[in-house]
Short mmCIF file of C-alpha atoms in Angstrom, two decimals:
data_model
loop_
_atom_site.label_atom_id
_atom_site.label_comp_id
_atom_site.label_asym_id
_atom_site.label_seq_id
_atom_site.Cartn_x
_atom_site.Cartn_y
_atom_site.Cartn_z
CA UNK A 1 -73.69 69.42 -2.20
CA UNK A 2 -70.82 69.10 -4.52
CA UNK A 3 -71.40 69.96 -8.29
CA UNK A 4 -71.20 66.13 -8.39
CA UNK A 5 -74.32 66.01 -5.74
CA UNK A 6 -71.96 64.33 -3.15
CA UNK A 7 -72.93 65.46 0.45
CA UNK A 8 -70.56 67.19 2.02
CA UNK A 9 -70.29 68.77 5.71
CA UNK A 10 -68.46 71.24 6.65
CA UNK A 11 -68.01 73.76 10.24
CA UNK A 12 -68.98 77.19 8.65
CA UNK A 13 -67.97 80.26 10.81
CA UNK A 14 -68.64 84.23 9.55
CA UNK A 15 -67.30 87.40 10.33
CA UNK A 16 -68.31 90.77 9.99
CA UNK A 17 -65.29 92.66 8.29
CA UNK A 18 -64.63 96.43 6.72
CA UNK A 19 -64.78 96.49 3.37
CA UNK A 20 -64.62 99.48 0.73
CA UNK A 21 -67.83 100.84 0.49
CA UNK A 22 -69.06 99.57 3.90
CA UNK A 23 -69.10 96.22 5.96
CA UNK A 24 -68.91 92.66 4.11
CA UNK A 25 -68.90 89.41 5.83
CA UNK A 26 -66.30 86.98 5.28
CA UNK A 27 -66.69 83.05 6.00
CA UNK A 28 -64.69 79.67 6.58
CA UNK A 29 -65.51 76.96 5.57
CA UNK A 30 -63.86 73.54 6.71
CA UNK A 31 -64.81 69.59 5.42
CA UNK A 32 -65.88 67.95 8.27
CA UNK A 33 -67.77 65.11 6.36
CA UNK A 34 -65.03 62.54 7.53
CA UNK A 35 -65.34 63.51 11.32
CA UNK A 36 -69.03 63.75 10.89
CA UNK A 37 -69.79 60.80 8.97
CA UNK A 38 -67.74 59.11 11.83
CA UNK A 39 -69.75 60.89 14.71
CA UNK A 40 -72.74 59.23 12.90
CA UNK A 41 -71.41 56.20 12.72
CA UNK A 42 -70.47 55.94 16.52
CA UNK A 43 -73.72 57.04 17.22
CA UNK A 44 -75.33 54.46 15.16
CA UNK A 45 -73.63 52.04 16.86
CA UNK A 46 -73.62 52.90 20.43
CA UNK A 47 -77.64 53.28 19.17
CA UNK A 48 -77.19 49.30 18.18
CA UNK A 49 -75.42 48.54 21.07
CA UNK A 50 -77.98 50.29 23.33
CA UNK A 51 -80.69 48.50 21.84
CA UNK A 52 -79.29 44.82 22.07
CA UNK A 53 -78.01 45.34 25.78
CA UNK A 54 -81.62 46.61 26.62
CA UNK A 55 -83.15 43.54 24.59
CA UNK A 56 -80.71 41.00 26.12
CA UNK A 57 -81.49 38.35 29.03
CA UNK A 58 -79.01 38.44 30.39
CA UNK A 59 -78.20 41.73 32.80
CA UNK A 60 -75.29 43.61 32.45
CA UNK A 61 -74.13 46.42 35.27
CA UNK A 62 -71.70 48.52 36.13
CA UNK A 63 -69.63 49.01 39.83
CA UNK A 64 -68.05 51.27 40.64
CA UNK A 65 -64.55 51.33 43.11
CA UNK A 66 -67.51 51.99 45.62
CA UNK A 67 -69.11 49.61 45.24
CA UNK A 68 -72.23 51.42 44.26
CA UNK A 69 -73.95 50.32 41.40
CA UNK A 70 -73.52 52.86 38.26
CA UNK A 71 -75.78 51.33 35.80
CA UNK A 72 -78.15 48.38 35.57
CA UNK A 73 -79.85 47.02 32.39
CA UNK A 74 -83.36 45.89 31.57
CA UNK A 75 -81.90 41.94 31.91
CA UNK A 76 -81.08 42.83 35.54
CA UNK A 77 -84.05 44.64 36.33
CA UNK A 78 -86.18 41.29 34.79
CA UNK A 79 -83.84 39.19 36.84
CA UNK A 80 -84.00 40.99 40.37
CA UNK A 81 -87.56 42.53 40.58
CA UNK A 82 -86.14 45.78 41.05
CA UNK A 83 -86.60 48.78 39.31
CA UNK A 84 -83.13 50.87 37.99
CA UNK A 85 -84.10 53.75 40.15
CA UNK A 86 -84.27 50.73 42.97
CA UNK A 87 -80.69 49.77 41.73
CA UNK A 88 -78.22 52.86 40.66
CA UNK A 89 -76.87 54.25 43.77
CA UNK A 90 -77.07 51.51 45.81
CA UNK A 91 -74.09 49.05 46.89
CA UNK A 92 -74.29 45.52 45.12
CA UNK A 93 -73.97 43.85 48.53
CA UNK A 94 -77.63 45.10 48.89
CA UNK A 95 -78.56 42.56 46.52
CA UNK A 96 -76.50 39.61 47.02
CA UNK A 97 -77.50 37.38 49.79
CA UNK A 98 -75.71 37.72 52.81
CA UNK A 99 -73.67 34.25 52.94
CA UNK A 100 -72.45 35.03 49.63
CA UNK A 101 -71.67 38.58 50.55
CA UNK A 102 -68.04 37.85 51.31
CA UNK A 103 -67.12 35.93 48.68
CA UNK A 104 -68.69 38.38 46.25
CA UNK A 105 -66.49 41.30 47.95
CA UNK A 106 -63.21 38.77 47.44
CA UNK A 107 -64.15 38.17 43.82
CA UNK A 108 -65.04 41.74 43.41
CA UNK A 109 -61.32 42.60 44.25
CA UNK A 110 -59.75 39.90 42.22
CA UNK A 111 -62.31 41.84 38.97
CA UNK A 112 -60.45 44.61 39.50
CA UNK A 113 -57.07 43.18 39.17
CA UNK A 114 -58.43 42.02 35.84
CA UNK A 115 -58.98 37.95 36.98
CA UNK A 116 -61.72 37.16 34.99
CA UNK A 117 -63.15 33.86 36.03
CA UNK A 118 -67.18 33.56 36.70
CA UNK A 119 -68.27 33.75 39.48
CA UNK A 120 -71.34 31.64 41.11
CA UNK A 121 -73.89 33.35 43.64
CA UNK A 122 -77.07 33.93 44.77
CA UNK A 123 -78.88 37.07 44.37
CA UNK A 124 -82.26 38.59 46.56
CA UNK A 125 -84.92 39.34 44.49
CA UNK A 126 -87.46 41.67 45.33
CA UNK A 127 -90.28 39.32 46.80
CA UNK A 128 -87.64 37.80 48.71
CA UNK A 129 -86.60 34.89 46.41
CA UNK A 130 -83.06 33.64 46.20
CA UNK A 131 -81.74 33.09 42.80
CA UNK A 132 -78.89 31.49 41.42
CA UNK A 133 -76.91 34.15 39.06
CA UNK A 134 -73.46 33.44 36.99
CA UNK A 135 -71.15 36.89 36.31
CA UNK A 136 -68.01 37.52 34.12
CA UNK A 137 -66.39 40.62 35.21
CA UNK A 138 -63.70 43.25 33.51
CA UNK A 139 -62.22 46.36 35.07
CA UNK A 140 -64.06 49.35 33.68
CA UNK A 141 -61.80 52.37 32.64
CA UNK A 142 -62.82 56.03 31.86
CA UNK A 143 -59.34 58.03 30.67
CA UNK A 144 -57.38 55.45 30.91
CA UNK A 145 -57.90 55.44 34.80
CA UNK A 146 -59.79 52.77 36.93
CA UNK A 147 -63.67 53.65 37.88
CA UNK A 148 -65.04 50.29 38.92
CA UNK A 149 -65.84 46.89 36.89
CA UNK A 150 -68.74 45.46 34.39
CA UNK A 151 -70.28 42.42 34.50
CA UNK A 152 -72.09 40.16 32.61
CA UNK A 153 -75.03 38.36 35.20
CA UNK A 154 -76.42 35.05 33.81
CA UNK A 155 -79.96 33.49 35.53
CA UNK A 156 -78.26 30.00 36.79
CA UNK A 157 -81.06 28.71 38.75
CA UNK A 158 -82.54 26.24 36.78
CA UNK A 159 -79.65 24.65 35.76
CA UNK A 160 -78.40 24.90 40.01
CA UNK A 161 -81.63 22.90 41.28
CA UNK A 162 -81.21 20.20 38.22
CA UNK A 163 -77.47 20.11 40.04
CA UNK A 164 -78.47 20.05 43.11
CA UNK A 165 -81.36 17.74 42.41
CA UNK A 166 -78.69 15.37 40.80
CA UNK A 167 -76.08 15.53 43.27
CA UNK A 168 -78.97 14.94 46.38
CA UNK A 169 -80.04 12.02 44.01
CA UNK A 170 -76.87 10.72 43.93
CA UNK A 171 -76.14 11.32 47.64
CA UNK A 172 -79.55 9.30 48.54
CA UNK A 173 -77.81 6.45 45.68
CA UNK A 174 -74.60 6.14 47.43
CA UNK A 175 -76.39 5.94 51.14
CA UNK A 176 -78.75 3.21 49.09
CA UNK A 177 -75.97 1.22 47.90
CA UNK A 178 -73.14 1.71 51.02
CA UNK A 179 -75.55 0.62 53.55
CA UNK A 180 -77.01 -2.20 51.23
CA UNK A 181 -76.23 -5.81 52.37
CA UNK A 182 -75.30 -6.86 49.02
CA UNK A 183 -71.55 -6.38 48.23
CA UNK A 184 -71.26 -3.64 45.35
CA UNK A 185 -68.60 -2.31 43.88
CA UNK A 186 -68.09 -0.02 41.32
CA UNK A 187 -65.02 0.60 38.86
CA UNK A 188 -63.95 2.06 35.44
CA UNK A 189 -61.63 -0.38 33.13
CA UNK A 190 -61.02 -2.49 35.89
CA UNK A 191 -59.81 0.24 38.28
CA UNK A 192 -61.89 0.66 41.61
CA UNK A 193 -63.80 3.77 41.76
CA UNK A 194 -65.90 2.96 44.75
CA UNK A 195 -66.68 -0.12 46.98
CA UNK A 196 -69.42 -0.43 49.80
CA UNK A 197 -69.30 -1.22 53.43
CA UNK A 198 -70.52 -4.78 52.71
CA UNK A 199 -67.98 -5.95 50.80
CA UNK A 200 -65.31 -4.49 52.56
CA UNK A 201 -66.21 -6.49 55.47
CA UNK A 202 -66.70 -9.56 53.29
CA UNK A 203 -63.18 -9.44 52.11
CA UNK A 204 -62.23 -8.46 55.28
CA UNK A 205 -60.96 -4.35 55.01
CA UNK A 206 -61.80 -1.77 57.94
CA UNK A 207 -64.68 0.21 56.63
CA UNK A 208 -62.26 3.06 56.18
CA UNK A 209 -59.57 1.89 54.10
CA UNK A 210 -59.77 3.54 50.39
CA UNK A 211 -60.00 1.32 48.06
CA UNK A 212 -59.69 4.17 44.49
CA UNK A 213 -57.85 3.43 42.14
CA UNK A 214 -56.52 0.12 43.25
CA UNK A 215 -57.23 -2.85 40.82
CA UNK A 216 -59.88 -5.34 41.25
CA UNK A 217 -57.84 -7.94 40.08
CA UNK A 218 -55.87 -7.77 42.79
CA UNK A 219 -59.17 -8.97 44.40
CA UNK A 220 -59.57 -12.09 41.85
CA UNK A 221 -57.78 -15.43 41.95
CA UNK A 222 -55.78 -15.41 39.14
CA UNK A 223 -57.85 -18.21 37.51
CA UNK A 224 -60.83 -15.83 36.88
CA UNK A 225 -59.14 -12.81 35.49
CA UNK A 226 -59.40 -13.58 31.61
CA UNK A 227 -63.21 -14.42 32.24
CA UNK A 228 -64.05 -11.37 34.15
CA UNK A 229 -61.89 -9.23 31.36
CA UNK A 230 -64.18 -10.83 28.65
CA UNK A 231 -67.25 -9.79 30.26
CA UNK A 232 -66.03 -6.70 31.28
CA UNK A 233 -65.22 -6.20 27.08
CA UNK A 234 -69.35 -7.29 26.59
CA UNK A 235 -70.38 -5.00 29.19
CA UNK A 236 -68.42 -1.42 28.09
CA UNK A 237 -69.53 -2.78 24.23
CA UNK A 238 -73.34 -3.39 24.30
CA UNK A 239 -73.44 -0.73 27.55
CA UNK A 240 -75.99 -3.69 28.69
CA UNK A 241 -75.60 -5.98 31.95
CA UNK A 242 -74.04 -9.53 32.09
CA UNK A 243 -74.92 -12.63 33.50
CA UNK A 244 -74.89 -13.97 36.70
CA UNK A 245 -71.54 -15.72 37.14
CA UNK A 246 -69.37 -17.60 39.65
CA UNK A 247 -65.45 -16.32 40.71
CA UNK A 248 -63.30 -16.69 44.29
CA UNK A 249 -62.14 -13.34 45.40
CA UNK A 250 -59.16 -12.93 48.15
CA UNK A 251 -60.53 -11.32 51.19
CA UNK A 252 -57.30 -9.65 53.47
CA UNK A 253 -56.28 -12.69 55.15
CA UNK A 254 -55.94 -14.59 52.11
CA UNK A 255 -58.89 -16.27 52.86
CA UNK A 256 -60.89 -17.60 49.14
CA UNK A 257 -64.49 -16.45 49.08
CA UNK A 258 -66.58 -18.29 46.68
CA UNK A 259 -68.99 -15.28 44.82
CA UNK A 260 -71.49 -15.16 42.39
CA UNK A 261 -71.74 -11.31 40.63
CA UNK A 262 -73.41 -9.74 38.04
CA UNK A 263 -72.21 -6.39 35.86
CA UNK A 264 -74.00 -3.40 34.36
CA UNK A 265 -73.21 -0.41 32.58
CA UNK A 266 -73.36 2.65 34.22
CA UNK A 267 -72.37 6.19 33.92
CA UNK A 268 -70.36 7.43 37.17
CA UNK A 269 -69.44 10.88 37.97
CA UNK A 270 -69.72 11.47 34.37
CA UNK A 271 -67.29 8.31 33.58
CA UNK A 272 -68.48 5.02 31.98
CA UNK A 273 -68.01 2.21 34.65
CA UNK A 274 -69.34 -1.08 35.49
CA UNK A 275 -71.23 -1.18 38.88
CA UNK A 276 -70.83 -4.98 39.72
CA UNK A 277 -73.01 -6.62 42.62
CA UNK A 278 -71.21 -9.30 44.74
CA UNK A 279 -72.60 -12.22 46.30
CA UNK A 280 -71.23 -14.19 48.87
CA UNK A 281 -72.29 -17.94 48.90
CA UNK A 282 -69.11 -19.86 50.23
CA UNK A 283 -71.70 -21.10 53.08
CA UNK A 284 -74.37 -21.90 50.11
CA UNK A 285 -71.77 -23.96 48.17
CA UNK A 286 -70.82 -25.36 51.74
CA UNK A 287 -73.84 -26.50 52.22
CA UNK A 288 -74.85 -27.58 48.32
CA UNK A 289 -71.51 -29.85 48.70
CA UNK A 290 -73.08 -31.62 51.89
CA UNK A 291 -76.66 -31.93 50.63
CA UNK A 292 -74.87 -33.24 46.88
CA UNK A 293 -72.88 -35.60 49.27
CA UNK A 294 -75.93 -36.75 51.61
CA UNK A 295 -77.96 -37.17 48.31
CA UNK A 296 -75.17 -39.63 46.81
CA UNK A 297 -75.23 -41.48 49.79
CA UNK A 298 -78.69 -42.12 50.00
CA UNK A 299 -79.39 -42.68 46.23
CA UNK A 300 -76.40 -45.22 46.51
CA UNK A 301 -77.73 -46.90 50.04
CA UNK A 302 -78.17 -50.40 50.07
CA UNK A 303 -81.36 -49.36 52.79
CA UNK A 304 -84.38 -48.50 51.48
CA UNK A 305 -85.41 -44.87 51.88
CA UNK A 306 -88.51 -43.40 51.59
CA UNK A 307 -89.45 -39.77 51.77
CA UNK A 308 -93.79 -39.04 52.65
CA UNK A 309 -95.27 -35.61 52.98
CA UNK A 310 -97.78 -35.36 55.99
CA UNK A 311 -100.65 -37.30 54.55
CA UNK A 312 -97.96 -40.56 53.27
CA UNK A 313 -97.81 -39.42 50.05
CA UNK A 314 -94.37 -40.36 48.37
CA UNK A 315 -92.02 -37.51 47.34
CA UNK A 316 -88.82 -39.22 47.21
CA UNK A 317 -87.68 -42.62 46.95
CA UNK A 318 -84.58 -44.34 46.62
CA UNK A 319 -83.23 -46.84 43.95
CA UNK A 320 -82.94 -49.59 46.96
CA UNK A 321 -86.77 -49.20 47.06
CA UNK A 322 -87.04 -50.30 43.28
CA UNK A 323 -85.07 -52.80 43.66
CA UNK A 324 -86.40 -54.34 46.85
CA UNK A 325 -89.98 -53.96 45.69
CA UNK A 326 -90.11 -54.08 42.48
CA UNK A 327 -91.95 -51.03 42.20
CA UNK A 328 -90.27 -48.40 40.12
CA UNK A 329 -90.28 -45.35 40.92
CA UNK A 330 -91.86 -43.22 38.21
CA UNK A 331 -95.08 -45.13 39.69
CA UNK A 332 -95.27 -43.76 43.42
CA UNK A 333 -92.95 -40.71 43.21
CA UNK A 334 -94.98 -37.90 42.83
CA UNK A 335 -98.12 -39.90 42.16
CA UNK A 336 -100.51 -39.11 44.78
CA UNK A 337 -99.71 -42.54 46.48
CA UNK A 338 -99.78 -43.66 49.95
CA UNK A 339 -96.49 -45.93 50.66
CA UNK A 340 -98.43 -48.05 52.77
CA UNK A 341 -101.13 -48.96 50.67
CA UNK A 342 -98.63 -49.51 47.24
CA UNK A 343 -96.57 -51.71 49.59
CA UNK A 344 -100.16 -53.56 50.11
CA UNK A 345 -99.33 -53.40 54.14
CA UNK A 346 -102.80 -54.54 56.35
CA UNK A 347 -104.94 -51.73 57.42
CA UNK A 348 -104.41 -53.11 61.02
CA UNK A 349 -100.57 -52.36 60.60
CA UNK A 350 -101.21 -49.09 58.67
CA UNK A 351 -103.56 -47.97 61.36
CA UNK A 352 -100.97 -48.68 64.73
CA UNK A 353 -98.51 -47.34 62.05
CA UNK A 354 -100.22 -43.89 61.20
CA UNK A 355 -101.67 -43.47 65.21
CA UNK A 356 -98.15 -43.78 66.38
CA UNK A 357 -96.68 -41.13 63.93
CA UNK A 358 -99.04 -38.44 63.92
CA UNK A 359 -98.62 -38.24 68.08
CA UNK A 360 -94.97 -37.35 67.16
CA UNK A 361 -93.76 -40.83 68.24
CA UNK A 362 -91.10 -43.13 65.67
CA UNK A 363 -92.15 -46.30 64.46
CA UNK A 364 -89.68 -49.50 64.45
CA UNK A 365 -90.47 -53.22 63.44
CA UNK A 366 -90.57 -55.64 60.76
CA UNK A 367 -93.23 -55.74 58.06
CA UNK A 368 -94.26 -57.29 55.69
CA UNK A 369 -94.67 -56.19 52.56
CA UNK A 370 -95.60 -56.95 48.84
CA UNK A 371 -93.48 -56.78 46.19
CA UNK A 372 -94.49 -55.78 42.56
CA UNK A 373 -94.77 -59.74 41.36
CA UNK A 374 -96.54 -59.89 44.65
CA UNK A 375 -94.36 -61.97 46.73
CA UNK A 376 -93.90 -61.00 50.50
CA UNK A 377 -90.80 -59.09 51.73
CA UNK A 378 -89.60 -58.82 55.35
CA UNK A 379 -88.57 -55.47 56.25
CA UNK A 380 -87.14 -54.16 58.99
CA UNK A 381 -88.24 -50.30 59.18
CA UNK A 382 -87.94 -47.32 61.31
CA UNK A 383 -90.20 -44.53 60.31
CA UNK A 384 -89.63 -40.99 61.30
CA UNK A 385 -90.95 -37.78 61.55
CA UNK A 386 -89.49 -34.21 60.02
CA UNK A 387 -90.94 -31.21 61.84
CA UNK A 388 -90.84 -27.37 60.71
CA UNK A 389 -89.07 -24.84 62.75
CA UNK A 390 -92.61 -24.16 63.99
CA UNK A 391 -92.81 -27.98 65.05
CA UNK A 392 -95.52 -28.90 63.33
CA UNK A 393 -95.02 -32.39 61.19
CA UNK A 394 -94.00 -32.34 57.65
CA UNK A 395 -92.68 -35.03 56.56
CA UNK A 396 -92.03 -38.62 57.43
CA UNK A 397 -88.64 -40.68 56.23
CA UNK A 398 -88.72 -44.65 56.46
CA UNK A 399 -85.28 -46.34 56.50
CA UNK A 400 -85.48 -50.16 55.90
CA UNK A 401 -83.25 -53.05 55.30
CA UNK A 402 -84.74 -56.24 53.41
CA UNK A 403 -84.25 -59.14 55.87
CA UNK A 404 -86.27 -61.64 53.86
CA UNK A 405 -83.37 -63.71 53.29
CA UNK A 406 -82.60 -63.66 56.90
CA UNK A 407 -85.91 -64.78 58.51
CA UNK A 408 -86.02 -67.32 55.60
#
């Protein structure tokens, strides 16, 4: 200690020497208090160090040129089973599984020449497990001259299955949706990310044309393309799902295909997109047109028309009817009543009538009938029967023309 009770060290070395009288000994004394407080201070640290590498998860080893393992922390004995005697000495490749074994020795090279991206592989565990590990290697020098690498090993495998769960997920989505009847598309601000088999055939593309990155309103007739861009505004908004809605694509040919499609949100490959599903009904609207256009020209028919279910209970009747009879039609359309019996026809007619129809036959004359104000009516009739596809009878339809005036 100084006189100022400051620590100090110092290197102390004595000699025995002649002096006057006899021997003396005679000593050197050097500070050393920087270089030892420094010593301390290193050792302190490497103490620190020592103690968070051992405490760490993750493993950290060293290679050498070798490839023999040099050293092996407590993270990689956790990780692998293994005990360090089990590890030091032995090449790494012992402990990498085998398909991985060449890449490892490739990426083990490119460490050395200081390329220092991570590296994905699977590791062998001691019961026999294979396990998912991530490592980011640095050459490791002694004196300034190349002994080997270290590396940094991460436990990957739980975040590996959720990937692999995810992209098998998605794999069993996209064979869901590409083999699905319905047309779907998907695409991100109006540019096509993916499209199905269905609707390329509905538009008329070989199933292997790429459709990425082309624009789907080259699809649209121009007519539709602000209204689709206005939903497609809702849909990236509210990250919701629009409304079913009608548009007239272009398939190949240039043939217009009437479509009804809906929208939804939906995150893509990590992109927000619009997965849109596409229905074809030009042979619905086809056939809607005809029905609308039969269904004008009966309500507009001069003929009475009358539409029974299988036990001559009105469903449908014209306006001719009304007018003919008298009878309007809120009172036997859907009422429960028998045509014959509100037209007030005998039960001798009704029963020839009836007997005739239900052994598949058609029925044609002229009857007589009652109006509402109950005055008789001539009618000449043919009465017909509807069958299912399974032939059994449904319906019957009467078709009539008032020939009162005529007979008169």
């Amino acid at each position: 200690y100084t006189t100022e009770g400051k620590l100090l060290w110092i290197d102390l070395k004595v000699i025995i020497i002649d002096w006057p009288g006899g021997q003396a000994f005679m000593a050197f004394l050097n500070d050393i208090t920087e270089k030892k407080n420094a010593e301390i201070a290193l050792a302190n640290s490497e103490k620190k160090f020592k103690s968070l590498v051992e405490n760490m998860e993750e493993g950290i080893v060293s290679i050498g040129l070798d490839e023999k393992i040099l050293y092996a922390s407590p993270g990689i004995v956790k990780m692998s089973g293994f005990s360090v005697a089990e590890i030091v000495g032995k090449s790494f490749t012992q402990f990498v599984f085998e398909n991985d074994i060449p890449y490892m020795r490739r990426r083990f090279s490119e460490a050395i020449e200081n390329k220092l991206e991570p590296w994905e592989y699977r590791i062998v565990t001691k019961t026999g497990e294979l396990v998912w590990v991530q490592s980011t290697s640095k050459p490791l020098f002694e004196q300034n001259k190349l002994t080997g690498i270290s590396a940094v090993i991460v436990d990957i495998d739980s975040r590996k299955k959720i990937e692999n769960s995810l992209k098998n997920s998605e794999r069993k989505y996209r064979n869901l949706i590409d083999y699905s009847p319905i047309g779907i598309l998907i695409h991100s601000g109006g540019k096509l990310v993916y499209i199905n088999s269905a609707l390329k055939k509905m538009i008329e593309y070989d199933s292997e044309f790429d459709f990425t990155g082309k624009s789907l309103f080259d699809f649209v007739l121009p007519s539709y393309h602000q209204k689709i861009k206005e939903r497609i505004k809702f849909i990236m908004e509210t990250k919701s799902k629009s409304q079913l809605a009608e548009a007239k694509i272009i398939s190949k040919t240039g043939k217009h295909i009437d479509i009804l499609s809906m929208g939804q949100y939906l995150i893509y490959e990590n992109i927000p997109c619009i997965q849109v599903y596409v229905y074809d009904v030009t042979e619905f609207n086809k056939i809607k047109t005809n029905v609308d256009t039969l269904s004008h020209a009966v309500s507009q028919s001069s003929s009475v028309i009358v539409i029974s279910n299988a036990s001559g209970m009105v469903e449908y009747a014209n306006p001719a009817f009304e007018k003919v009879t008298g009878i309007t039609l809120s009172e036997i359309v859907g009422t429960g009543k028998n045509l014959f019996k509100s037209l007030k026809i005998s039960r001798k007619t009704f029963v020839t009538v009836w007997r005739l129809l239900q052994s598949g036959k058609e029925w044609k004359g002229e009857l007589p009938v009652y109006d509402s104000k109950g005055e008789t009516r001539i009618l000449n009739i043919v009465v017909s029967r509807i069958r299912d596809n399974t032939g059994i009878i449904t319906h019957f339809v009467s078709i009539g023309e008032d020939i009162t005036d005529k007979k008169e």
